[in-house]
Coordinates of C-alpha atoms and ligand atoms in Angstrom, one line a residue:
M1 CA 0.0 0.0 0.0
T2 CA 1.2 3.5 -0.8
I3 CA 0.1 6.6 0.9
R4 CA -0.8 9.3 -1.5
L5 CA -2.7 12.6 -1.5
L6 CA -6.2 12.6 -2.8
A7 CA -7.1 14.6 -5.9
P8 CA -9.0 17.8 -5.1
A9 CA -12.1 16.5 -6.9
T10 CA -12.1 13.4 -4.6
I11 CA -11.6 15.6 -1.5
N12 CA -14.5 17.8 -2.6
R13 CA -16.7 14.8 -3.1
I14 CA -15.9 13.5 0.4
A15 CA -16.6 17.0 1.8
A16 CA -19.8 17.2 -0.2
G17 CA -21.1 14.2 1.8
E18 CA -20.7 16.1 5.0
V19 CA -21.7 19.6 4.0
I20 CA -24.4 18.8 1.5
E21 CA -26.3 15.9 3.0
R22 CA -29.5 16.6 1.1
P23 CA -30.9 19.4 -1.1
A24 CA -32.1 21.4 1.9
A25 CA -28.4 21.7 3.0
A26 CA -27.5 23.2 -0.4
V27 CA -30.3 25.6 -0.2
K28 CA -29.2 26.7 3.2
E29 CA -25.6 27.2 2.2
L30 CA -26.6 29.3 -0.9
V31 CA -29.0 31.5 1.1
E32 CA -26.4 32.0 3.8
N33 CA -24.0 33.2 1.2
A34 CA -26.6 35.6 -0.1
L35 CA -27.1 36.9 3.5
D36 CA -23.4 37.2 4.1
A37 CA -23.2 39.3 0.9
G38 CA -25.6 41.8 2.4
A39 CA -28.5 41.0 0.2
R40 CA -31.8 42.9 0.7
R41 CA -33.8 40.6 -1.4
I42 CA -33.4 36.8 -1.9
A43 CA -35.4 34.6 -4.2
V44 CA -35.3 30.9 -3.8
S45 CA -36.8 28.5 -6.3
I46 CA -36.8 24.7 -6.0
D47 CA -37.9 22.1 -8.5
G48 CA -38.2 18.3 -8.0
G49 CA -37.4 18.4 -4.3
G50 CA -34.3 20.4 -5.0
I51 CA -32.7 17.4 -6.6
A52 CA -33.6 18.6 -10.1
R53 CA -32.9 22.2 -9.6
I54 CA -32.3 24.9 -7.0
E55 CA -31.9 28.6 -7.8
V56 CA -30.9 31.3 -5.3
T57 CA -30.8 34.9 -6.5
D58 CA -29.7 37.8 -4.5
D59 CA -28.9 41.5 -4.8
G60 CA -25.9 41.4 -2.6
T61 CA -22.3 42.6 -3.2
G62 CA -21.6 40.2 -6.0
I63 CA -18.3 38.4 -6.8
P64 CA -15.8 40.0 -9.1
A65 CA -15.1 38.0 -12.3
A66 CA -11.5 37.6 -11.3
E67 CA -12.6 35.8 -8.0
L68 CA -15.2 33.5 -9.4
T69 CA -12.7 30.6 -9.7
L70 CA -11.5 31.2 -6.1
A71 CA -15.2 31.2 -4.9
I72 CA -15.5 27.6 -6.1
T73 CA -12.2 26.5 -4.7
R74 CA -12.0 24.6 -1.5
H75 CA -11.1 26.5 1.6
A76 CA -11.2 29.8 -0.2
T77 CA -13.3 32.3 1.6
S78 CA -13.6 36.1 1.9
K79 CA -15.0 35.8 5.4
L80 CA -12.3 34.7 7.7
N81 CA -8.8 35.6 8.3
D82 CA -6.7 33.0 10.1
E83 CA -6.9 34.7 13.5
A84 CA -10.7 35.2 13.6
L85 CA -12.0 31.6 14.1
V86 CA -13.0 32.5 17.7
R87 CA -15.2 35.4 16.6
I88 CA -17.3 34.4 13.7
A89 CA -19.9 37.0 12.6
T90 CA -20.8 35.7 9.1
L91 CA -22.9 32.6 8.4
G92 CA -20.3 31.0 6.2
F93 CA -16.6 30.8 7.0
R94 CA -15.3 27.4 6.0
G95 CA -15.1 28.0 2.2
E96 CA -16.5 24.6 1.5
A97 CA -20.1 25.0 0.3
L98 CA -19.6 26.0 -3.3
P99 CA -16.8 23.5 -4.1
S100 CA -18.8 20.8 -2.4
I101 CA -21.9 21.6 -4.4
G102 CA -19.8 21.9 -7.6
A103 CA -18.4 18.4 -6.9
A104 CA -21.8 16.7 -6.4
A105 CA -23.9 18.6 -9.0
R106 CA -23.7 21.1 -11.9
L107 CA -23.3 24.5 -10.3
T108 CA -23.7 27.7 -12.4
L109 CA -22.6 30.8 -10.6
T110 CA -23.4 34.2 -12.2
S111 CA -22.4 37.4 -10.5
R112 CA -22.3 41.1 -11.1
P113 CA -20.7 43.3 -8.5
H114 CA -22.2 46.7 -8.0
G115 CA -20.7 49.3 -10.3
Q116 CA -19.7 46.6 -13.0
D117 CA -21.1 46.8 -16.5
T118 CA -21.3 43.1 -17.1
A119 CA -21.7 39.9 -15.2
A120 CA -19.5 36.8 -15.4
R121 CA -20.5 33.2 -15.2
I122 CA -18.7 30.0 -14.2
V123 CA -19.9 26.4 -14.4
V124 CA -18.6 23.5 -12.3
A125 CA -20.0 20.1 -13.1
G126 CA -19.0 17.1 -11.0
G127 CA -15.8 19.0 -10.0
A128 CA -14.8 19.9 -13.5
V129 CA -14.4 23.7 -13.7
G130 CA -15.4 25.4 -16.9
P131 CA -14.1 28.8 -18.3
I132 CA -15.3 32.2 -17.1
A133 CA -17.7 33.8 -19.6
P134 CA -19.1 37.3 -19.6
V135 CA -22.9 37.5 -19.6
A136 CA -25.7 40.0 -19.0
A137 CA -27.3 39.9 -15.6
P138 CA -28.6 42.2 -12.9
F139 CA -26.5 43.3 -9.9
G140 CA -25.9 40.5 -7.4
T141 CA -25.4 36.8 -7.6
S142 CA -27.4 33.9 -8.8
A143 CA -26.4 30.3 -8.1
I144 CA -28.1 27.5 -10.0
V145 CA -27.7 23.9 -8.8
E146 CA -28.9 21.1 -11.2
D147 CA -29.0 17.4 -10.9
L148 CA -27.8 17.3 -7.3
F149 CA -25.7 14.2 -6.5
Y150 CA -25.5 13.0 -10.1
A151 CA -21.8 12.9 -9.6
T152 CA -22.1 11.2 -6.2
P153 CA -24.7 8.5 -6.8
A154 CA -24.2 6.8 -3.4
R155 CA -25.5 9.9 -1.7
R156 CA -28.5 10.0 -4.0
K157 CA -29.6 6.6 -2.7
F158 CA -30.1 8.1 0.7
L159 CA -32.6 10.8 -0.4
R160 CA -36.2 10.4 0.6
T161 CA -39.2 11.2 -1.5
I162 CA -39.2 14.3 -3.6
T163 CA -42.0 15.7 -1.5
A164 CA -40.0 15.1 1.7
E165 CA -36.9 16.8 0.2
A166 CA -39.1 19.7 -1.0
T167 CA -40.5 20.0 2.5
A168 CA -37.0 20.0 4.0
C169 CA -35.9 22.7 1.6
A170 CA -39.0 24.8 2.4
D171 CA -38.3 24.4 6.2
A172 CA -34.7 25.5 5.7
V173 CA -35.8 28.6 3.8
R174 CA -38.5 29.4 6.4
H175 CA -35.9 29.2 9.2
L176 CA -33.5 31.5 7.3
A177 CA -36.4 33.9 6.5
L178 CA -37.1 34.1 10.2
A179 CA -33.5 34.6 11.1
A180 CA -33.3 37.5 8.6
A181 CA -36.7 39.1 8.9
G182 CA -35.4 42.4 7.5
V183 CA -34.5 40.8 4.2
A184 CA -37.2 40.3 1.5
F185 CA -37.6 36.6 0.8
S186 CA -39.5 34.6 -1.7
L187 CA -39.8 30.9 -2.1
T188 CA -41.2 29.1 -5.2
I189 CA -41.7 25.3 -5.3
D190 CA -42.2 23.6 -8.6
G191 CA -43.3 26.9 -10.1
A192 CA -45.8 27.8 -7.4
T193 CA -45.2 30.7 -5.0
S194 CA -44.9 29.3 -1.5
F195 CA -44.3 32.8 0.0
D196 CA -43.2 36.2 -1.1
L197 CA -42.4 38.5 1.8
P198 CA -41.2 42.1 2.0
A199 CA -38.6 43.2 4.5
Q200 CA -40.5 42.9 7.8
D201 CA -40.1 43.3 11.5
R202 CA -39.8 40.0 13.4
R203 CA -43.4 39.9 14.6
A204 CA -44.7 40.4 11.1
R205 CA -42.4 37.8 9.7
V206 CA -43.5 35.3 12.4
A207 CA -47.1 36.0 11.5
A208 CA -46.4 35.5 7.8
L209 CA -44.8 32.1 8.4
Y210 CA -46.8 30.7 11.3
G211 CA -50.2 32.0 10.2
R212 CA -51.8 35.3 11.4
G213 CA -54.3 33.7 13.8
D214 CA -51.6 32.0 15.9
A215 CA -49.3 34.9 15.8
E216 CA -51.8 37.2 17.4
A217 CA -51.8 35.0 20.5
L218 CA -48.1 34.8 20.8
I219 CA -46.4 36.4 23.8
A220 CA -43.5 38.7 23.2
L221 CA -40.5 37.8 25.2
E222 CA -37.5 39.8 26.2
A223 CA -34.7 38.9 28.7
S224 CA -31.0 39.3 29.3
R225 CA -28.3 38.1 31.6
E226 CA -24.9 39.6 31.6
D227 CA -24.1 40.0 27.9
I228 CA -26.5 37.3 26.6
T229 CA -29.9 38.5 25.4
L230 CA -33.0 36.5 24.4
G231 CA -35.9 37.9 22.5
G232 CA -38.8 36.6 20.4
F233 CA -42.2 35.1 20.6
I234 CA -43.7 32.1 22.5
S235 CA -47.1 30.6 22.7
P236 CA -49.3 30.7 25.8
A237 CA -49.9 27.3 27.3
S238 CA -53.3 27.1 25.6
L239 CA -51.8 27.3 22.1
T240 CA -49.9 24.2 21.2
R241 CA -49.4 22.2 18.0
A242 CA -49.1 18.6 17.1
T243 CA -45.5 18.8 16.0
A244 CA -42.5 21.0 16.7
R245 CA -42.6 22.5 13.2
H246 CA -43.3 25.9 14.6
Q247 CA -40.2 26.2 16.8
H248 CA -37.3 28.2 15.5
M249 CA -34.1 29.2 17.3
M250 CA -31.7 31.7 16.0
V251 CA -28.3 32.3 17.6
N252 CA -26.6 35.5 16.5
A253 CA -28.9 35.5 13.5
R254 CA -27.9 32.0 12.6
P255 CA -30.7 29.4 12.3
V256 CA -29.8 26.5 14.5
R257 CA -31.3 23.2 15.7
D258 CA -29.5 22.9 18.9
P259 CA -30.3 20.2 21.4
L260 CA -29.6 22.3 24.4
L261 CA -32.0 25.1 23.3
R262 CA -34.7 22.6 22.3
M263 CA -34.4 20.8 25.6
A264 CA -34.7 24.1 27.5
L265 CA -37.9 25.0 25.6
R266 CA -39.3 21.6 26.5
V267 CA -38.4 21.9 30.1
A268 CA -39.9 25.4 30.3
Y269 CA -43.3 24.1 29.1
R270 CA -43.2 20.7 30.6
D271 CA -45.7 21.0 33.4
I272 CA -48.2 23.3 31.7
I273 CA -49.0 21.7 28.4
P274 CA -50.3 18.2 27.7
A275 CA -47.8 15.5 26.9
G276 CA -47.1 15.1 23.1
R277 CA -48.0 18.8 22.4
H278 CA -45.5 21.4 21.3
P279 CA -45.5 25.1 21.9
L280 CA -44.8 27.6 19.2
A281 CA -41.6 29.6 19.6
A282 CA -39.4 31.9 17.5
L283 CA -36.5 32.9 19.7
W284 CA -33.4 34.9 18.9
L285 CA -30.4 34.5 21.2
E286 CA -27.6 37.0 21.0
I287 CA -24.4 35.9 22.6
P288 CA -20.8 37.4 22.4
P289 CA -19.2 35.4 19.5
D290 CA -16.3 34.4 21.7
L291 CA -18.7 32.5 24.0
L292 CA -19.8 30.4 21.1
D293 CA -18.3 27.7 18.9
V294 CA -20.2 27.3 15.7
N295 CA -17.5 25.2 14.2
V296 CA -18.8 21.9 15.7
H297 CA -20.2 20.4 12.5
P298 CA -19.7 21.2 8.8
A299 CA -23.4 22.1 8.5
K300 CA -22.9 24.7 11.3
S301 CA -26.4 24.1 12.8
E302 CA -25.1 22.8 16.1
L303 CA -23.3 24.9 18.6
R304 CA -21.1 24.7 21.6
F305 CA -21.7 27.3 24.3
A306 CA -18.9 28.3 26.6
A307 CA -21.5 28.8 29.4
P308 CA -24.3 26.3 28.6
D309 CA -25.9 26.7 32.1
A310 CA -26.2 30.4 31.7
V311 CA -28.0 30.0 28.4
R312 CA -30.2 27.2 29.7
S313 CA -31.3 29.1 32.8
L314 CA -31.8 32.4 31.0
M315 CA -34.1 30.6 28.5
I316 CA -36.1 28.5 31.0
G317 CA -36.4 31.4 33.4
A318 CA -37.5 33.9 30.8
I319 CA -40.1 31.6 29.3
Q320 CA -41.6 30.7 32.6
R321 CA -41.7 34.3 33.7
H322 CA -43.5 35.4 30.6
L323 CA -46.0 32.5 30.7
A324 CA -46.9 33.7 34.2
T325 CA -47.8 37.2 33.0
P326 CA -51.5 38.1 32.6
A327 CA -51.2 37.5 28.8
G328 CA -49.9 34.0 29.4
V329 CA -52.4 33.1 32.1
A330 CA -55.5 34.6 30.5
A331 CA -54.9 32.6 27.4
A332 CA -54.6 29.3 29.3
P333 CA -58.0 28.4 30.8
S334 CA -58.8 25.7 28.3
L335 CA -56.2 23.6 30.2
R336 CA -58.3 23.8 33.3
L337 CA -61.9 23.1 34.3
G338 CA -64.6 24.1 32.0
P339 CA -66.5 23.3 28.9
A340 CA -64.9 23.0 25.5
P341 CA -64.4 26.4 23.8
R342 CA -67.6 27.5 22.0
N343 CA -66.1 30.0 19.6
T344 CA -67.9 28.3 16.7
A345 CA -71.5 27.8 15.7
W346 CA -71.8 24.3 17.0
S347 CA -75.0 23.5 18.7
Y348 CA -74.5 21.6 21.9
P349 CA -77.8 20.8 23.5
P350 CA -77.9 18.3 26.4
Q351 CA -80.2 15.6 25.0
S352 CA -83.0 14.6 27.2
A353 CA -82.4 11.2 28.8
P354 CA -84.4 8.2 27.6
G355 CA -85.0 7.0 31.2
S356 CA -85.0 8.9 34.4
Q357 CA -82.4 6.7 36.2
A358 CA -80.1 7.1 33.3
R359 CA -80.3 10.9 33.2
G360 CA -76.9 11.4 34.8
F361 CA -75.2 8.9 32.5
A362 CA -77.0 10.2 29.4
E363 CA -75.7 13.7 30.1
A364 CA -72.3 12.4 30.8
E365 CA -72.5 10.6 27.6
V366 CA -73.3 13.7 25.7
A367 CA -70.4 15.5 27.3
L368 CA -68.0 12.6 26.7
G369 CA -69.3 11.8 23.2
F370 CA -69.7 8.1 23.1
D371 CA -72.4 5.5 23.5
L372 CA -72.9 3.5 26.7
P373 CA -73.8 -0.1 26.6
P374 CA -77.6 -0.3 26.8
S375 CA -77.5 -2.6 29.8
L376 CA -76.1 0.2 31.9
R377 CA -79.2 2.4 31.3
R378 CA -81.1 0.1 33.6
A379 CA -78.4 -0.4 36.1
E380 CA -78.6 1.2 39.5
P381 CA -75.7 3.6 39.5
A382 CA -73.2 2.7 42.1
A383 CA -75.3 -0.2 43.4
D384 CA -72.8 -2.9 42.6
A385 CA -70.4 -1.1 40.4
T386 CA -67.5 -3.0 41.8
A387 CA -68.7 -5.9 39.8
Y388 CA -67.6 -4.0 36.7
P389 CA -64.1 -4.8 35.4
L390 CA -63.0 -1.2 35.8
G391 CA -64.9 -0.8 39.1
T392 CA -66.5 2.3 40.6
P393 CA -64.9 5.7 40.5
I394 CA -64.1 7.0 44.0
A395 CA -62.1 10.1 43.2
Q396 CA -60.3 12.1 40.6
V397 CA -56.6 12.8 41.2
F398 CA -54.7 15.8 39.8
D399 CA -57.8 16.4 37.6
T400 CA -56.1 13.9 35.3
Y401 CA -56.6 10.3 36.7
I402 CA -59.7 8.5 37.8
L403 CA -59.2 6.5 41.0
S404 CA -61.5 3.5 41.0
Q405 CA -62.0 0.5 43.2
I406 CA -62.8 -3.0 41.8
G407 CA -64.4 -6.0 43.4
D408 CA -61.4 -7.5 45.1
G409 CA -60.5 -4.2 46.7
A410 CA -57.6 -3.3 44.3
L411 CA -57.3 0.3 43.1
L412 CA -57.1 1.4 39.5
L413 CA -55.8 4.6 38.2
I414 CA -57.1 5.5 34.8
D415 CA -55.6 8.2 32.6
Q416 CA -58.8 10.0 31.5
H417 CA -57.3 11.7 28.5
A418 CA -55.5 8.7 27.1
A419 CA -58.6 6.5 27.6
H420 CA -61.0 9.0 26.1
E421 CA -58.7 9.6 23.1
R422 CA -58.6 5.8 22.5
L423 CA -62.4 5.5 22.6
T424 CA -62.8 8.4 20.2
E425 CA -60.3 6.9 17.9
L426 CA -62.0 3.5 17.9
R427 CA -65.3 5.2 17.2
L428 CA -63.9 7.1 14.3
R429 CA -62.3 3.9 12.9
A430 CA -65.5 2.0 13.3
E431 CA -67.4 4.7 11.4
R432 CA -64.7 4.8 8.7
E433 CA -64.9 1.0 8.2
A434 CA -68.7 1.2 8.1
G435 CA -68.5 3.5 5.0
G436 CA -67.3 6.9 6.1
I437 CA -67.0 9.1 9.1
A438 CA -70.2 11.0 9.7
S439 CA -69.6 14.7 9.5
Q440 CA -71.5 17.6 10.9
F441 CA -71.7 20.9 9.1
L442 CA -70.7 24.0 11.0
L443 CA -73.6 26.4 11.3
S444 CA -71.5 28.9 9.4
P445 CA -68.2 27.9 7.7
V446 CA -65.1 29.1 9.5
P447 CA -62.2 30.6 7.5
L448 CA -58.6 29.8 8.6
D449 CA -55.5 31.8 7.6
L450 CA -52.6 29.5 7.0
P451 CA -49.2 29.8 5.2
D452 CA -49.6 29.0 1.5
D453 CA -47.7 25.8 1.7
D454 CA -50.0 24.5 4.4
V455 CA -53.0 25.5 2.3
A456 CA -51.6 23.6 -0.7
R457 CA -50.9 20.5 1.4
L458 CA -54.4 20.5 2.9
L459 CA -56.2 21.1 -0.4
A460 CA -54.2 18.3 -2.0
V461 CA -55.8 15.8 0.3
A462 CA -59.2 17.5 0.6
D463 CA -61.0 14.4 -0.9
D464 CA -59.3 12.1 1.7
L465 CA -60.2 14.5 4.5
A466 CA -63.8 14.5 3.3
R467 CA -63.9 10.7 3.9
L468 CA -62.6 11.4 7.4
G469 CA -65.5 13.8 8.0
V470 CA -63.5 17.0 7.5
S471 CA -64.8 19.2 4.7
I472 CA -62.7 22.1 3.5
E473 CA -62.2 24.2 0.4
G474 CA -59.9 26.9 -0.9
F475 CA -60.7 30.4 0.3
G476 CA -58.4 32.7 -1.7
A477 CA -54.7 33.1 -1.1
G478 CA -53.4 31.9 2.2
A479 CA -56.7 30.7 3.6
I480 CA -59.2 27.7 3.7
L481 CA -62.8 27.5 4.6
I482 CA -63.8 24.8 7.1
R483 CA -67.3 23.6 6.4
A484 CA -67.7 20.4 8.4
L485 CA -66.0 18.3 11.0
P486 CA -66.5 14.7 12.1
A487 CA -69.7 14.6 14.2
A488 CA -68.0 12.3 16.7
L489 CA -65.7 15.2 17.7
G490 CA -68.5 17.2 19.1
P491 CA -67.7 20.9 19.7
A492 CA -64.1 20.7 18.7
D493 CA -62.3 23.9 17.8
P494 CA -62.2 23.8 14.0
L495 CA -59.2 26.2 13.8
A496 CA -57.0 24.2 16.2
L497 CA -58.0 20.9 14.6
L498 CA -57.2 22.0 11.0
R499 CA -53.9 23.5 12.1
D500 CA -53.0 20.2 13.7
I501 CA -54.1 18.3 10.6
A502 CA -51.9 20.6 8.5
D503 CA -48.9 20.0 10.8
T504 CA -49.6 16.2 10.7
I505 CA -49.6 16.2 6.9
A506 CA -46.3 18.2 6.8
A507 CA -44.7 15.9 9.4
T508 CA -45.7 12.8 7.6
A509 CA -44.7 14.0 4.2
T510 CA -42.0 11.4 4.2
A511 CA -44.4 8.5 4.8
T512 CA -45.0 6.9 1.4
A513 CA -48.3 5.3 2.1
L514 CA -51.3 7.6 2.1
S515 CA -53.2 5.2 4.4
S516 CA -50.6 5.6 7.2
R517 CA -50.8 9.4 6.8
L518 CA -54.6 9.3 7.0
D519 CA -54.3 7.1 10.1
A520 CA -52.1 9.7 11.7
I521 CA -54.7 12.3 11.0
L522 CA -57.4 10.2 12.5
I523 CA -55.5 9.7 15.7
R524 CA -54.8 13.4 15.8
M525 CA -58.5 14.2 15.4
A526 CA -59.3 11.8 18.2
C527 CA -57.1 13.8 20.5
H528 CA -59.2 16.9 19.8
R529 CA -62.3 15.3 21.1
S530 CA -60.7 14.0 24.2
I531 CA -61.2 15.2 27.6
R532 CA -57.9 16.9 28.4
A533 CA -55.9 16.0 31.4
G534 CA -56.7 18.7 33.8
R535 CA -60.4 18.8 33.4
R536 CA -62.4 18.0 36.4
L537 CA -65.0 15.2 35.8
G538 CA -68.2 14.5 37.7
F539 CA -68.8 11.0 39.0
D540 CA -71.3 10.2 36.3
E541 CA -68.8 11.3 33.7
M542 CA -66.1 9.1 35.3
A543 CA -68.4 6.1 35.5
A544 CA -69.5 6.6 31.9
L545 CA -65.9 6.6 30.7
L546 CA -65.1 3.4 32.6
R547 CA -68.2 1.6 31.3
A548 CA -67.4 2.6 27.7
M549 CA -63.8 1.4 28.2
E550 CA -65.1 -2.0 29.3
A551 CA -66.7 -2.5 25.9
T552 CA -63.4 -3.1 24.3
K553 CA -60.1 -4.6 25.3
L554 CA -58.4 -2.1 22.9
A555 CA -59.1 0.6 25.4
Q556 CA -56.3 -0.7 27.6
T557 CA -53.8 1.4 25.7
C558 CA -54.0 4.8 24.2
P559 CA -53.6 5.3 20.4
H560 CA -49.9 5.7 20.9
G561 CA -49.6 2.4 22.8
R562 CA -49.3 3.7 26.3
P563 CA -51.3 2.1 29.1
T564 CA -54.6 3.8 30.1
V565 CA -55.0 1.8 33.3
V566 CA -52.6 1.1 36.2
K567 CA -53.5 -1.3 38.9
L568 CA -52.5 -1.2 42.6
T569 CA -53.3 -4.4 44.5
R570 CA -53.4 -4.9 48.3
G571 CA -50.0 -6.6 47.8
D572 CA -48.6 -3.6 46.1
L573 CA -49.7 -1.3 48.9
E574 CA -48.3 -3.6 51.5
R575 CA -45.0 -3.7 49.8
M576 CA -44.9 0.1 49.7
F577 CA -45.6 0.3 53.4
G578 CA -43.1 -2.3 54.2
R579 CA -45.7 -4.7 55.6
A580 CA -45.0 -7.5 53.2
G581 CA -42.8 -10.3 54.6
Ligands
ADP1 P1 -17.9 30.5 2.7 O1 -19.3 31.0 2.7 O2 -17.7 29.6 3.9 O3 -16.9 31.5 2.6 P2 -18.6 29.3 0.2 O4 -18.0 28.1 -0.5 O5 -20.0 29.2 0.6 O6 -17.7 29.5 1.5 O7 -18.4 30.6 -0.7 C1 -17.0 30.9 -1.0 C2 -16.9 32.4 -1.3 O8 -17.7 32.8 -2.4 C3 -17.4 33.3 -0.2 O9 -16.5 33.5 0.9 C4 -17.8 34.6 -0.9 O10 -16.7 35.4 -1.0 C5 -18.2 34.1 -2.3 N1 -19.6 34.0 -2.5 C6 -20.4 32.9 -2.5 N2 -21.7 33.2 -2.7 C7 -21.8 34.5 -2.8 C8 -22.9 35.5 -3.0 N3 -24.1 35.0 -3.1 N4 -22.6 36.8 -3.1 C9 -21.3 37.2 -2.9 N5 -20.2 36.4 -2.7 C10 -20.5 35.1 -2.6
MG2 MG1 -21.0 29.8 2.3

């Protein structure tokens, strides 16, 4: 074996694997270059998931013709001198992106610096650099990437579906557009405008990207500690989403996905939002560059903080303080006791009970939204309820668990939310199998403002949603009209439900089978009907829930597979008290 130096083309292909993992990474690098060049307007267009074509055009400083070759040469950068690695103020600095893209794809770089009469163009394809040619072009730079990974087929095999790659590209652009709210940004996907935003302040940019309705409810946050500052917008506890898609962190204007920051956000909300839900958050952290190492990974999206504890406690403390303000508390009552929100035209009459004894149960049934076994209607409530497999309710604990006692004296703890979610899911499934989920028209249709890409995603599956009992239609740019919801969901909040469905569709874009995506939507819908943890139940409601659970063994777990019932026997109690031998 002989040791030899690798050819530059080989080195670039190896680097391409790290820097450009997927089309979204190429998009991110090109937009970062445009921002570093001081662009005021950036246009991104993506075709075929970014694999076929990516184009990023900016009106920044441009690259002089004489430097075009250097721009696509590895480790050539205008942004770093050798002493400055500890204080990085630009998004790029490694001088790797353009050569890596040029090694894996066909890259056409056209640039015209301000004050120059003509532009110049260079093409790199699979690492082979072409000559520089003069062309006509406006001031600024355009980078076109075609046939990504054609020169590195191994990488191509790891790509997901075109839709999934397009979604990842769009997510990257959204994150960058938030990080640089003061720059006009447009995104076009397969010829359709996804968004086209003027230079904005942060609040307006968040509203444009998260949807206006949600943005109005967000709480502005401001905090600092020594020379670290945190600012941005967070949702009150009452406003959560099905996925973490609306969480964006920016550190010194750099979009990041940092585990420490994500964890801090989760901890800050842990005890006040239901498990499995995610707050919305757009947060900008400013930290002196020398307290930060951005050079942890070639993609530059993870960080190392010199004082991680300070960052963590600043963030958790600031969020919890702001959630405790009147704005945060006033918006949170839906987590506590009380009827479901009635901000829609749903009619919600307590039906009259068929038999007098059953009145309590029948009302509970209306409130809970499922049918009781007919035998129960004649049963004396609480007469011999311990004969039922799930016993008789004796208390509600933490407004979340039902404590019940069964025949042999053992205690059961039932997770009311998980159990109810499961029953609703089973009911929806049964209806679907019986020919379609019954839907109920809203008394008046409800419009919902959403980002354009969510609107497109929802309308693309409108027919499938109709079979799930959800009827929607287009309502001009950036909005849909909600006409009907599944009857089984009762007085659900149509806006929250459709936002969650949009998030679920976006999050499952990678799943190939439509049936599994629809399944995810069905489970998501069930959650909307369910009695939340934190709602106080009457004894009749508790009993009704237990009786309905007994009708099916499937109710022993929630739709996500967690148990709904935990049993404590006399033996368990004796062991806990040290009485067992
Ligand atoms: P880096 O951004 O780490 O310096 P890149 O490979 O991304 O490395 O870019 C190399 C160089 O090309 C940059 O340092 C910059 O001088 C120049 N460049 C790239 N894109 C642009 C652009 N859109 N506008 C102006 N200059 C650019
Ligand atoms: Mg760069």
